[in-house]
Coordinates of C-alpha atoms and ligand atoms in Angstrom, one line a residue:
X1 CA -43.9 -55.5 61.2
X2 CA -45.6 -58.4 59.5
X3 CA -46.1 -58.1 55.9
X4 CA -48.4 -59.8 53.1
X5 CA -47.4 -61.4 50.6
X6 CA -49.6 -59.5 48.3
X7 CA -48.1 -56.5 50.1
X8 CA -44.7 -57.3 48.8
X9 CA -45.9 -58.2 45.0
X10 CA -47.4 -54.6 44.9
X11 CA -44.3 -53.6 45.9
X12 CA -42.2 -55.0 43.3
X13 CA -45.0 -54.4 40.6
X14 CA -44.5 -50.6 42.2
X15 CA -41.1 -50.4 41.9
X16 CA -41.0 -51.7 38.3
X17 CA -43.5 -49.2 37.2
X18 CA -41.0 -46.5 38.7
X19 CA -38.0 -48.3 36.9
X20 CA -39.8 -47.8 33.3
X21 CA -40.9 -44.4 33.8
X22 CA -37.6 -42.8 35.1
X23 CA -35.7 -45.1 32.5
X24 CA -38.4 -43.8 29.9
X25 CA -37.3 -39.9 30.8
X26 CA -33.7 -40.9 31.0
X27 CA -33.8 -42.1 28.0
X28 CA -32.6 -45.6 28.6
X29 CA -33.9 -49.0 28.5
X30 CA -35.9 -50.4 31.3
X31 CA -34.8 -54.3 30.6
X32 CA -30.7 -52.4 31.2
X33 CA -31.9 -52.0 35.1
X34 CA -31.7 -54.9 37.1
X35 CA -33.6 -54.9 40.6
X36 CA -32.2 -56.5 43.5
X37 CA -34.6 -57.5 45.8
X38 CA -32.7 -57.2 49.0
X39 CA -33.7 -59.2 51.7
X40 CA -31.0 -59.0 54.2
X41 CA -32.6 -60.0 58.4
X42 CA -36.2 -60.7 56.5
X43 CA -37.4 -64.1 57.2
X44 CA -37.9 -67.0 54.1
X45 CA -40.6 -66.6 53.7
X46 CA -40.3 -63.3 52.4
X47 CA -38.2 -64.1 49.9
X48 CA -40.5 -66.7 48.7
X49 CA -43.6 -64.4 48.3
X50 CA -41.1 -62.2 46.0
X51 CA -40.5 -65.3 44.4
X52 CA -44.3 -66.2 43.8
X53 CA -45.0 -62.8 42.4
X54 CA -42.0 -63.4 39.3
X55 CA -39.1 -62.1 41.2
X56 CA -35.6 -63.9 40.5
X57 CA -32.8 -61.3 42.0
X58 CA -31.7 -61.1 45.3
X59 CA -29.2 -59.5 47.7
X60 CA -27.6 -60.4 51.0
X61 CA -24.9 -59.1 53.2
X62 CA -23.6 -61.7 54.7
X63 CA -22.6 -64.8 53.7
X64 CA -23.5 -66.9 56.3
X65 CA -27.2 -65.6 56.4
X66 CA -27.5 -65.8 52.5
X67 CA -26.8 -69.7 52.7
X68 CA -28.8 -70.5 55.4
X69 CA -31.8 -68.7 53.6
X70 CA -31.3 -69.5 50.4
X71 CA -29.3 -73.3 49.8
X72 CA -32.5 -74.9 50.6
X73 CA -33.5 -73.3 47.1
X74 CA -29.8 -73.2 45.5
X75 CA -27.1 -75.1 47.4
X76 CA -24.2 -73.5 45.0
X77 CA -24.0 -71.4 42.1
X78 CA -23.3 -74.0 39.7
X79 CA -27.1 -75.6 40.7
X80 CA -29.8 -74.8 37.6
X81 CA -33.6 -73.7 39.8
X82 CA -36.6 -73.1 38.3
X83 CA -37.5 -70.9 38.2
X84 CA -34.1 -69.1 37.8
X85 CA -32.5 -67.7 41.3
X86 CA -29.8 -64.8 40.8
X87 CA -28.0 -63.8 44.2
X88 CA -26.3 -61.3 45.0
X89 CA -23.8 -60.6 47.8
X90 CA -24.1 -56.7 48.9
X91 CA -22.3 -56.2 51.7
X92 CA -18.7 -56.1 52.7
X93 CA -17.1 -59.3 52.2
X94 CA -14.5 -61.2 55.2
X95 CA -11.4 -62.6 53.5
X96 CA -12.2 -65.6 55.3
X97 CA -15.4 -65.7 53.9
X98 CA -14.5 -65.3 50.0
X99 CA -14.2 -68.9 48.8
X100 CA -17.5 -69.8 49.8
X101 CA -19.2 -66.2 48.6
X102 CA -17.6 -66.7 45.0
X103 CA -18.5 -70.5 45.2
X104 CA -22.6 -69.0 46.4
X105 CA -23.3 -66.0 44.8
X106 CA -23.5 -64.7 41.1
X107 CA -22.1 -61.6 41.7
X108 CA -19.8 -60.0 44.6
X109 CA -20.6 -56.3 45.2
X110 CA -18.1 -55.0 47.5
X111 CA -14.9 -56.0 46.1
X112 CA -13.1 -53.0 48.4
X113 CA -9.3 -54.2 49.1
X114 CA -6.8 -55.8 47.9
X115 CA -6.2 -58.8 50.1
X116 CA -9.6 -59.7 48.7
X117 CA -8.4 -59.3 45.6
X118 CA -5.6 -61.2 46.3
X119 CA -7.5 -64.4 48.2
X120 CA -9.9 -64.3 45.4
X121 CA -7.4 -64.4 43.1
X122 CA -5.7 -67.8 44.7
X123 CA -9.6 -69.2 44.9
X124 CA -9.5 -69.0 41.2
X125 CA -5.8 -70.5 40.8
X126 CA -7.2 -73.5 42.6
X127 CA -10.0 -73.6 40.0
X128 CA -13.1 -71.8 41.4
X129 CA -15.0 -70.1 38.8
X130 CA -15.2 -66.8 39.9
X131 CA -18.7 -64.6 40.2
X132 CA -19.0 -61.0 38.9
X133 CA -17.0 -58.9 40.5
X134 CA -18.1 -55.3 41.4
X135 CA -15.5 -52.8 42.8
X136 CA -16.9 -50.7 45.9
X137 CA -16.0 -46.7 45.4
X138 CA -16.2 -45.1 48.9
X139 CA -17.0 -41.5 47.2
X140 CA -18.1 -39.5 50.4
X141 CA -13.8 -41.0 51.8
X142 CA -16.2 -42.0 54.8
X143 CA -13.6 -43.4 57.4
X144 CA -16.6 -46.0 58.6
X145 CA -17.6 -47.0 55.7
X146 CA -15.7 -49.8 53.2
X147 CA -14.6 -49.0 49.4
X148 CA -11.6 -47.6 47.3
X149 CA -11.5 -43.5 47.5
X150 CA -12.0 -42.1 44.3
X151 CA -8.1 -40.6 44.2
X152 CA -7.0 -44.7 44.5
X153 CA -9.7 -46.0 41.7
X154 CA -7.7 -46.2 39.2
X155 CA -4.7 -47.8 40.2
X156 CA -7.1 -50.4 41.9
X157 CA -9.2 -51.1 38.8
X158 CA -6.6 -51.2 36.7
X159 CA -4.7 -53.8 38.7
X160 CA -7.6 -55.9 39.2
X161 CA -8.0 -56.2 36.1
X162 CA -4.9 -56.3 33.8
X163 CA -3.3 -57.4 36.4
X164 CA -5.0 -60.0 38.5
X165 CA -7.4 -60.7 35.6
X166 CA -10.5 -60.7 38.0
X167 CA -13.7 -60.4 36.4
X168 CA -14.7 -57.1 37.1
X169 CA -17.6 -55.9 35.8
X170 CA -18.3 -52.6 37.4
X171 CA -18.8 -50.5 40.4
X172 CA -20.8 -50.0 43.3
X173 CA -21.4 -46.9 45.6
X174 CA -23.2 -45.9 48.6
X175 CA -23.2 -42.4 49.0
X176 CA -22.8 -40.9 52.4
X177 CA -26.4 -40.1 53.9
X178 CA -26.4 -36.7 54.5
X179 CA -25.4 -35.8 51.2
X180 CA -27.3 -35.5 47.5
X181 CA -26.4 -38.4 46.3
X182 CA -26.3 -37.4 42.7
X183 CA -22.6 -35.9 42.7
X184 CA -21.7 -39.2 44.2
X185 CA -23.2 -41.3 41.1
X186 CA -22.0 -38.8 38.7
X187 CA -18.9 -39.2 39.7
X188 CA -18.7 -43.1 39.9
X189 CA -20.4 -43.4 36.8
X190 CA -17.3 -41.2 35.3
X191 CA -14.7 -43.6 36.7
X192 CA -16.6 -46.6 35.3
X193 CA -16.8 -44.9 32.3
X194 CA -13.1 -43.8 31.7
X195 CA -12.3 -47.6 32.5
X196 CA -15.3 -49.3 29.9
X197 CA -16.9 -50.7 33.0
X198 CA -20.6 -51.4 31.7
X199 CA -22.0 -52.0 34.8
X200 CA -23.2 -49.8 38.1
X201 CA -24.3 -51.0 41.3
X202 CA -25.7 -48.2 42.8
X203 CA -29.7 -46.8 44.4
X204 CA -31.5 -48.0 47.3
X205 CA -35.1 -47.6 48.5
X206 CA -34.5 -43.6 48.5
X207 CA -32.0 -42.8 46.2
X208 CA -32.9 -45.5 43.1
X209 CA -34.5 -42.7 41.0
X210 CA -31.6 -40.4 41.0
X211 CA -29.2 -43.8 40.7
X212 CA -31.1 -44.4 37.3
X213 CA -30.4 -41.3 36.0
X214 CA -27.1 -41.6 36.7
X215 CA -26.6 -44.9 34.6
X216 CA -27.1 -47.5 37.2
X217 CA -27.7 -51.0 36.2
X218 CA -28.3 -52.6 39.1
X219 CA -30.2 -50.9 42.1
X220 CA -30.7 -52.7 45.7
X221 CA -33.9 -52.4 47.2
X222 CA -34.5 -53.7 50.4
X223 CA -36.8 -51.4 52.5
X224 CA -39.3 -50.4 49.7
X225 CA -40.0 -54.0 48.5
X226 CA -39.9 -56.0 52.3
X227 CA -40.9 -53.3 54.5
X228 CA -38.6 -52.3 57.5
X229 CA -36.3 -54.6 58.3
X230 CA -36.7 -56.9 61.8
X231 CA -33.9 -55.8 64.1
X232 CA -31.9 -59.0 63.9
X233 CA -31.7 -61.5 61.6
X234 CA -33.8 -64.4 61.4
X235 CA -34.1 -68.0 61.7
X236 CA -31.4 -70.2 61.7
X237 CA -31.0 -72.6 58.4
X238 CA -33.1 -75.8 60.1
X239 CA -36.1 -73.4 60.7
X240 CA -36.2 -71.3 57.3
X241 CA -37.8 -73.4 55.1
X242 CA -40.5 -73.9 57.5
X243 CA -42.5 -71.3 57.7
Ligands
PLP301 C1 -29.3 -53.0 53.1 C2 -28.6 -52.6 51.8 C3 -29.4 -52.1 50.7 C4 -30.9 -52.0 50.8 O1 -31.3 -50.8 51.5 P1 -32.8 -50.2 51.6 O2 -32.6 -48.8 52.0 O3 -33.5 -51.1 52.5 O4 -33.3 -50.3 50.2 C5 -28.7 -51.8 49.6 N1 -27.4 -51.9 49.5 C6 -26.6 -52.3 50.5 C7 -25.2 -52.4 50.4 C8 -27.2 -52.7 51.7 O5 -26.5 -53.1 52.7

């Protein structure tokens, strides 16, 4: 399971190769694609070989893991690093939870309900400068899975944002895995699109090629950048920065 850090540079040096030349054919700018390294259950040190070989974006699940990993380098969002640190929260989000995800991270992915909506938008009335907000499109209606079905998009989007004022920027999918995903990013790039949303949070390891195509502007890669992922997470904070 143990991978080098060269291993992980070739990775991302892989990956951005790929970017350019399915950008090139899709006619789009490579620089409009922003790569999320996702590092979710891999260790520091990890994170820091990314960061040795140029790499400034990354993704977590879960709140708790994210901060243990990463204040050492960035103990809130407000906090200037060199070199610069972009996180990204990627996984559904606990009400509980928000004030110190929009407080952490740059940008929240999975913005899928609307008690979140509604706690975030109290965080911000006591005067916390919200992140980027993305809103999560369950397209596949998977009953397991989090996000707004297409049919309630929107009416969602439309009161987060006229509404609530919430800084929403765009959406995010994952398409169910047993199906193409390309009528899943067509179709959430044609909601973000009838609502002027300029961004799309959408590709992982095997599906970032078709998620390009489709307009995506920021894909989350995990598995193709770290390797496979250990089975729990690791490390608590006190050990992190250590190794
Ligand atoms: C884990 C995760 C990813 C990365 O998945 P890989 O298949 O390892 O690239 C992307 N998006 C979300 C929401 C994830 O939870």
């Amino acid at each position: 399971m143990e991978i080098a850090a060269t291993e992980i540079a070739e990775n991302l040096a892989t990956i951005h190769r790929q970017i350019e030349k399915i950008a090139a054919e899709s006619g789009r700018d490579a620089a409009s694609i922003e790569l999320i390294a996702v590092s979710k259950f891999h260790p520091f040190d990890r994170v820091a070989a990314a960061r040795a070989a140029g790499h400034h974006s990354f993704g977590e699940n879960r709140v708790q893991e994210a901060v243990a990993k990463f204040s050492s380098l960035r103990p809130s969002r407000d906090e200037v690093t060199n070199p610069p640190l972009k996180l990204h929260l990627v996984g559904a989000l606990q009400t509980n939870k928000a004030r110190q995800a929009a407080q952490f991270f740059d940008a929240i992915h999975a913005l899928d309900r609307e008690n979140l909506a509604l706690e975030l938008v109290k965080i911000r009335d006591q005067g916390v400068a919200l992140p980027d907000l993305y809103i999560q499109i369950n397209s596949g209606e998977e009953p397991q899975k989090s996000g707004i079905f297409p049919a309630a998009a929107d009416v969602f989007i439309e009161k987060c944002r006229a509404e609530w004022q919430l800084p929403v920027i765009g959406l995010m999918c994952v398409p169910p895995a047993a199906d193409p995903p390309e009528l899943h990013f067509a179709l959430v790039a044609e909601i973000a699109k009838r609502h002027y949303l300029p961004k799309l949070s959408m590709g992982m390891s095997h599906d970032f090629a078709a998620a390009i195509q489709f307009g995506a502007t920021a894909i989350r890669i995990g598995t193709a950048i770290f390797g496979e992922r250990p089975a729990f997470a690791t490390a608590p904070a006190s050990q992190l920065g250590a190794s």
